[in-house]
mmCIF file of C-alpha atoms in Angstrom:
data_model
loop_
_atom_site.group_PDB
_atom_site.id
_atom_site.type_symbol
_atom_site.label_atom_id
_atom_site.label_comp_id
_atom_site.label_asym_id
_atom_site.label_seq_id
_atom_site.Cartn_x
_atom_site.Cartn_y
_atom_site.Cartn_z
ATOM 1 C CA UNK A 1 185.910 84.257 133.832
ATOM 2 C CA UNK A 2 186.413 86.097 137.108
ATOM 3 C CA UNK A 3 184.170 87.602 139.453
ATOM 4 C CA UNK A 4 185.901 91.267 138.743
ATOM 5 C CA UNK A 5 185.535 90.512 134.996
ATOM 6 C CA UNK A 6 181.727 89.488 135.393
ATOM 7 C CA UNK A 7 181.542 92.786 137.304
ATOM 8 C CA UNK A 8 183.381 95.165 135.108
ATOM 9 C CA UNK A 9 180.690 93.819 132.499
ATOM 10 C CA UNK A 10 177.889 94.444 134.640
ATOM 11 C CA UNK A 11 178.929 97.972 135.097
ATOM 12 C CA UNK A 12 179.675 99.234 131.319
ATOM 13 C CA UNK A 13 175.815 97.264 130.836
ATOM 14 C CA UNK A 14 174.198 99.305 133.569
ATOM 15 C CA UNK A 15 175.987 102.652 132.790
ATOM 16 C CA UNK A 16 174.458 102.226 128.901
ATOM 17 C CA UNK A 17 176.846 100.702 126.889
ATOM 18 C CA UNK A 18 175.637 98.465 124.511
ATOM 19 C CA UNK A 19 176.424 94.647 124.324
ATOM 20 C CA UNK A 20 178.443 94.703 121.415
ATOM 21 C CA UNK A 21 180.584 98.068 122.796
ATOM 22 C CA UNK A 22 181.097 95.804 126.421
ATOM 23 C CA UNK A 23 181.737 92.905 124.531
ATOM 24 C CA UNK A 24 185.004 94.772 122.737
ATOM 25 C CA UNK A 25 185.997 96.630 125.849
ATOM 26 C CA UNK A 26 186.297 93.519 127.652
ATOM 27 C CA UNK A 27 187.273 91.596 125.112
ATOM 28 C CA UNK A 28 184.732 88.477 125.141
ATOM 29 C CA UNK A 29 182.037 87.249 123.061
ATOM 30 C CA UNK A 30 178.394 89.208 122.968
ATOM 31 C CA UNK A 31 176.878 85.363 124.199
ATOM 32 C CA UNK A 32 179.098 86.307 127.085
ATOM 33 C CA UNK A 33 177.909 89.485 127.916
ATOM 34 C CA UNK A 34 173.717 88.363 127.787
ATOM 35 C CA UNK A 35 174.996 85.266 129.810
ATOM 36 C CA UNK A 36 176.342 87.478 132.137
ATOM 37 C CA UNK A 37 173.118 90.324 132.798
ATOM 38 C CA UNK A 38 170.450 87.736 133.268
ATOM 39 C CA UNK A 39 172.453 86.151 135.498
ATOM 40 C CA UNK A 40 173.068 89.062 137.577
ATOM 41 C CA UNK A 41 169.707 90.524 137.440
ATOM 42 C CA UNK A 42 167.829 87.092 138.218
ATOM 43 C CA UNK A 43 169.854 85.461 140.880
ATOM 44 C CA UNK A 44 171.287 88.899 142.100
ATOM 45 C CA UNK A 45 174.662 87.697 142.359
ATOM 46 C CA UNK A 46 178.106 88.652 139.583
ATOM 47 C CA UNK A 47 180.083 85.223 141.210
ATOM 48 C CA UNK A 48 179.751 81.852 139.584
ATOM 49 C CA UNK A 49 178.472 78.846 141.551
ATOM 50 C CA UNK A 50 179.756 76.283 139.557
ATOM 51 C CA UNK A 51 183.378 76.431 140.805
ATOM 52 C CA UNK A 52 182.318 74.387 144.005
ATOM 53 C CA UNK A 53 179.393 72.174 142.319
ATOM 54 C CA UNK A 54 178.818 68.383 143.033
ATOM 55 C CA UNK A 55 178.006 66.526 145.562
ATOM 56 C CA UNK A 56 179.681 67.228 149.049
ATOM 57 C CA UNK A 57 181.539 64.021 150.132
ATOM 58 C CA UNK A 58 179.875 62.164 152.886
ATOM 59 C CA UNK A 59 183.650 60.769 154.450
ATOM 60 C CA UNK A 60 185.672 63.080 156.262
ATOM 61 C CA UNK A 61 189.614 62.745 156.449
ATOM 62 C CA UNK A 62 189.281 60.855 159.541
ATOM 63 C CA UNK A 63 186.549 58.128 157.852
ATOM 64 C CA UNK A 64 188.943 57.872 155.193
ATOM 65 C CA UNK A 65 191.289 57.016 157.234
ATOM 66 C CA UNK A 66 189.423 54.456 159.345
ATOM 67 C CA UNK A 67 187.903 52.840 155.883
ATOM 68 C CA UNK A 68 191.457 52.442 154.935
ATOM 69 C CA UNK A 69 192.238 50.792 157.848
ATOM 70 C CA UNK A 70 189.477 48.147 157.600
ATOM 71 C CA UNK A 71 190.622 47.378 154.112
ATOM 72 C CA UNK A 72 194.036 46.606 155.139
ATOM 73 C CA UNK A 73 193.305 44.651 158.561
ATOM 74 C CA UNK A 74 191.936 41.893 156.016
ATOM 75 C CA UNK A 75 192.071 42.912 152.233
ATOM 76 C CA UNK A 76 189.823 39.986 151.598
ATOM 77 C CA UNK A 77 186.861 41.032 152.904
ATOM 78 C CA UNK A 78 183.671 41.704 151.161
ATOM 79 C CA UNK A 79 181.718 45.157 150.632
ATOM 80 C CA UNK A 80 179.077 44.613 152.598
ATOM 81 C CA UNK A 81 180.952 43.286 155.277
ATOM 82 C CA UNK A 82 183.568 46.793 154.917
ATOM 83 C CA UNK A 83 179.959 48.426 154.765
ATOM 84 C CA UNK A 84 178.501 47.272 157.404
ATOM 85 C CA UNK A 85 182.421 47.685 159.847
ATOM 86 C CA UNK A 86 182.151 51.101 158.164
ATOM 87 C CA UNK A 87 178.715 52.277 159.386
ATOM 88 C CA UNK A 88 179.744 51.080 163.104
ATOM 89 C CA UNK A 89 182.176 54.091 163.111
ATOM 90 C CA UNK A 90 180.419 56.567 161.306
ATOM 91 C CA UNK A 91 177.541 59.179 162.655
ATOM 92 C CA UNK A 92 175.660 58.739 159.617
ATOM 93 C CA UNK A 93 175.405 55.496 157.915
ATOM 94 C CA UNK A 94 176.310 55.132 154.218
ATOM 95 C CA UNK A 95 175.715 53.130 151.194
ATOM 96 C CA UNK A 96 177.858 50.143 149.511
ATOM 97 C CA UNK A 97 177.998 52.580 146.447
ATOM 98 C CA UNK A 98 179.525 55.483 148.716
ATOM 99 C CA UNK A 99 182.026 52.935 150.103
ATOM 100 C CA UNK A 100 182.799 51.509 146.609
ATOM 101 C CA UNK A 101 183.228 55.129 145.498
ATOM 102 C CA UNK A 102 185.439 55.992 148.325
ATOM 103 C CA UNK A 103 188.156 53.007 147.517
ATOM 104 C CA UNK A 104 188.218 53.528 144.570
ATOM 105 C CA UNK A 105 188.757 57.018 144.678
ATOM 106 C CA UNK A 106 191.486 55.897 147.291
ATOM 107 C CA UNK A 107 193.071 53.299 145.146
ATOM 108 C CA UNK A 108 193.097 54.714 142.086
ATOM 109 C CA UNK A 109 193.559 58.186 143.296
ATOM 110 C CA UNK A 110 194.975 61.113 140.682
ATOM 111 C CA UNK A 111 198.218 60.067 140.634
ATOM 112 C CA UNK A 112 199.728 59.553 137.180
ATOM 113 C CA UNK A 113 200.351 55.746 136.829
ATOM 114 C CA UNK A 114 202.910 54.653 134.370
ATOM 115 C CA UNK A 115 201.940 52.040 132.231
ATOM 116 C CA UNK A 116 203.672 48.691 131.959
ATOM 117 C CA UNK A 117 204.019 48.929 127.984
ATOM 118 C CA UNK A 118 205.761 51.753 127.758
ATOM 119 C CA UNK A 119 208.435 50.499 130.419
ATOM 120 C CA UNK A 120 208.947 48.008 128.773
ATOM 121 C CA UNK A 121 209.533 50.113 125.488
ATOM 122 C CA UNK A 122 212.140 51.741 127.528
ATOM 123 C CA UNK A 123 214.031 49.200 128.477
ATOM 124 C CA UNK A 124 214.164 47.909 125.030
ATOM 125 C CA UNK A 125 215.132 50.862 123.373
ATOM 126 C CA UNK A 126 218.167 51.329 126.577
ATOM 127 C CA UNK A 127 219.441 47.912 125.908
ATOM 128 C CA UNK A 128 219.782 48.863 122.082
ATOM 129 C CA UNK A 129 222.138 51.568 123.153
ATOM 130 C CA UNK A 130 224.610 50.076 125.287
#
């Protein structure tokens, strides 16, 4: 739901239209119009906070980039030994669970990988029809 939406709710509320009247006029649920007041009238605020929730990352682009550059000066090195490389070049030192999280968020990324079976399917089924 928007902010403008959330608004436009608060307003028809405080002018004296009931929750079930707002609730037609805007076209959502009643839940959604109490979720909506208390929210407003507690925190003081029509926005939602939980568009940008979570954890801030600890890495910036440029650790990234330096963590990814360990790794592939010698791709067998240990964790610890990445960690401990890592926190050399960083302000703030980090964890072997952030630097796990990092690589693997690096490796496996959100790219769509396409799986070996189905390839394989493919080429069957294009040999059957030549």
């Amino acid at each position: 739901m928007s902010d403008v939406q959330r608004g436009m709710i608060f307003g028809a509320v405080f002018v004296g239209a009931s929750v079930s009247r707002t609730a037609n006029l805007m076209g959502v649920s009643r839940t959604t119009v109490s979720r909506v007041m208390p929210a407003y009238t507690k925190l003081g605020k029509v926005s939602s906070a939980k568009h940008n929730g979570g954890q801030k990352s600890k890495f910036t682009d440029r650790d990234r980039r330096a963590l990814k550059k360990i790794v592939a000066r010698k791709r067998k090195t240990t964790l610890p030994q990445i960690t401990t490389e890592m926190n050399t070049h960083l302000q703030n030192p980090v964890s072997t669970k952030s630097i796990q999280r990092e690589l693997r968020a690096a490796i496996h990324g959100r790219v769509a990988i396409p799986k070996l079976q189905n390839a394989m399917k493919r080429r069957k089924s294009r040999r059957r029809m030549l």
